[in-house]
PDB file of C-alpha atoms in Angstrom:
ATOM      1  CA  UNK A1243      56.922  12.739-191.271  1.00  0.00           C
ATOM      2  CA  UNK A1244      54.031  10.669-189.881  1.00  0.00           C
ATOM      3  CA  UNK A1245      56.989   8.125-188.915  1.00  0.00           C
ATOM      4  CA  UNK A1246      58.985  10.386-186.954  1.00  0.00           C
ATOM      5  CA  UNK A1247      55.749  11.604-184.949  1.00  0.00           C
ATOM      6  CA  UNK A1248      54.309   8.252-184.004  1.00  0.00           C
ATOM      7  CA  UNK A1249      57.904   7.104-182.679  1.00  0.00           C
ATOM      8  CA  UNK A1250      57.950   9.825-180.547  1.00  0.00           C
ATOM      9  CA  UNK A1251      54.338   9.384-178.819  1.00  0.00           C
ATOM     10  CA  UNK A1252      54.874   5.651-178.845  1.00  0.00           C
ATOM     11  CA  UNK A1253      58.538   6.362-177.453  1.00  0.00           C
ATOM     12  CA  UNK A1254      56.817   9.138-174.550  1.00  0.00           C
ATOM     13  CA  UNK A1255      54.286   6.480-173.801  1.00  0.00           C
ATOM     14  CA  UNK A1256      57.458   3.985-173.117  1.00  0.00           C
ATOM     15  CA  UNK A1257      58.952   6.016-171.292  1.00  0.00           C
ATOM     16  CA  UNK A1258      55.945   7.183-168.864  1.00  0.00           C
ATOM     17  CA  UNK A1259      55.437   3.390-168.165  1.00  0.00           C
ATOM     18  CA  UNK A1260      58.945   2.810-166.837  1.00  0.00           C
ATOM     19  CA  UNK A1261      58.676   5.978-165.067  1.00  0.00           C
ATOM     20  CA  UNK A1262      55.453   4.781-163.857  1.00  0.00           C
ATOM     21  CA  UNK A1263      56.817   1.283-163.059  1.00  0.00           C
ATOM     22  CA  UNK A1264      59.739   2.265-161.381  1.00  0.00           C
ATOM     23  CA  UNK A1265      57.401   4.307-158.850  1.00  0.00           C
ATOM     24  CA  UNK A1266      55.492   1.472-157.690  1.00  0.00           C
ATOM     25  CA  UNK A1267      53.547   1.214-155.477  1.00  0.00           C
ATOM     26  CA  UNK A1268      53.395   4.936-154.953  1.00  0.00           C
ATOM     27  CA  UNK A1269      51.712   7.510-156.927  1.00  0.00           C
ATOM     28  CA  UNK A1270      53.479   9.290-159.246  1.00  0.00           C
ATOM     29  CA  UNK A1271      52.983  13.501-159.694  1.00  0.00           C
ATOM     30  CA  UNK A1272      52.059  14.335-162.822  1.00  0.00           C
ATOM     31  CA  UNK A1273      54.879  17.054-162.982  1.00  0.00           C
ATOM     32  CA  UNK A1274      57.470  14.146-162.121  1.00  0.00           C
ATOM     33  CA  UNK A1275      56.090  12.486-165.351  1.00  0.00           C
ATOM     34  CA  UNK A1276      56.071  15.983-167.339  1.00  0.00           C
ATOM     35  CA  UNK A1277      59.730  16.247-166.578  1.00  0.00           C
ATOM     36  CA  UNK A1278      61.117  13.063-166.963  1.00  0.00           C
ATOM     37  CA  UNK A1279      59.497  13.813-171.011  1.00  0.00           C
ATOM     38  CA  UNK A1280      61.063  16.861-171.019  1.00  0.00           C
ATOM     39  CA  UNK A1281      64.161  15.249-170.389  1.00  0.00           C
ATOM     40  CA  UNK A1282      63.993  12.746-173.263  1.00  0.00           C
ATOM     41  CA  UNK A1283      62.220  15.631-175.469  1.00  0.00           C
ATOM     42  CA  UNK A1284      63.222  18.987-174.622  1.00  0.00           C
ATOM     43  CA  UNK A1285      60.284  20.629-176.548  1.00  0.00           C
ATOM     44  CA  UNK A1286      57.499  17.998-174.644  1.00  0.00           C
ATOM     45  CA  UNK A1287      54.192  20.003-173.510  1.00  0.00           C
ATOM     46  CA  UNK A1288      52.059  18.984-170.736  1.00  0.00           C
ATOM     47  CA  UNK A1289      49.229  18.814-172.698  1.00  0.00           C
ATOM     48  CA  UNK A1290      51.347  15.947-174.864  1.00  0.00           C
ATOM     49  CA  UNK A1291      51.957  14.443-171.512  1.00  0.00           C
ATOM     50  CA  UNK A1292      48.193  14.635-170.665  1.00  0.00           C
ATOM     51  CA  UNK A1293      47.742  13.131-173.962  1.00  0.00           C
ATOM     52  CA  UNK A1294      49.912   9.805-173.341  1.00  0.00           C
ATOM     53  CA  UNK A1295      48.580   9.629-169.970  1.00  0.00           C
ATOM     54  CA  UNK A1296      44.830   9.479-171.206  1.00  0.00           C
ATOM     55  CA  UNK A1297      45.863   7.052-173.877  1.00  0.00           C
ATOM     56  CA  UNK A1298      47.335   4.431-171.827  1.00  0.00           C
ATOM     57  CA  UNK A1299      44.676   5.183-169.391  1.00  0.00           C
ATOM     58  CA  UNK A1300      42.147   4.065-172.229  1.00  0.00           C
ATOM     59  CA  UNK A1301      44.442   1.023-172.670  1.00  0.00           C
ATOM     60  CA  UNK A1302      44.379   0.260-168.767  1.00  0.00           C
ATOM     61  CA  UNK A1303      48.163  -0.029-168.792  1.00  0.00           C
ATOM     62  CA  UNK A1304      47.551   2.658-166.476  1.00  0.00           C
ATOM     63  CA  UNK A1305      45.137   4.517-163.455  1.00  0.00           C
ATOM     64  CA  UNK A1306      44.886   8.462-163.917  1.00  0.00           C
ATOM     65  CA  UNK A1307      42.965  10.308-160.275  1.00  0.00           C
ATOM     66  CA  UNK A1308      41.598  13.357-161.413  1.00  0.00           C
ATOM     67  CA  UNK A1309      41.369  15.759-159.220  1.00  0.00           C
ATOM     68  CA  UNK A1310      38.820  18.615-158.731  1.00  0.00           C
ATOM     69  CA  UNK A1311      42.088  21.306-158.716  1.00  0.00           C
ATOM     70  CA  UNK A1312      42.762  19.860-162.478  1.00  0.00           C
ATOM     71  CA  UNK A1313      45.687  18.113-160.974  1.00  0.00           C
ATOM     72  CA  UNK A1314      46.575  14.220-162.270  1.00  0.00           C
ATOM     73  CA  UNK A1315      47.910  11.522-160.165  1.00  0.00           C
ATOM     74  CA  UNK A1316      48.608   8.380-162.446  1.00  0.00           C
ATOM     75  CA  UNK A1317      49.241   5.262-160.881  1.00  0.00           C
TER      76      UNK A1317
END
């Protein structure tokens, strides 16, 4: 079952990046991002997205603005 569950976060994470990518050099809503997972996983949470987001932001394949409103703005 482990499987299954890491091919889906590593398979979000993918997918977040091309989002990401393809919405250079602008920054991307965090709802845009939350909705193109939802797309590719019906049952995706925004706290999974928030998840995937932090994680690649620990990697530095990515930039994540907090803002004071709790909203993100990856980049």
């Amino acid at each position: 079952m482990t499987d299954i569950t890491r091919a889906r976060r590593e398979s979000l994470r993918w997918s977040l990046l091309v989002a990401l990518n393809k919405s250079r050099p602008y920054t991307t809503s965090e709802q845009l991002l939350f909705d193109v997972a939802r797309s590719i996983f019906p049952d995706a949470t925004k706290l999974e997205v928030r998840q995937e987001l932090d994680y690649l932001s620990d990697r530095r394949l990515t930039e994540i603005t907090k803002q004071p409103s709790g909203m993100w703005l990856p980049t």
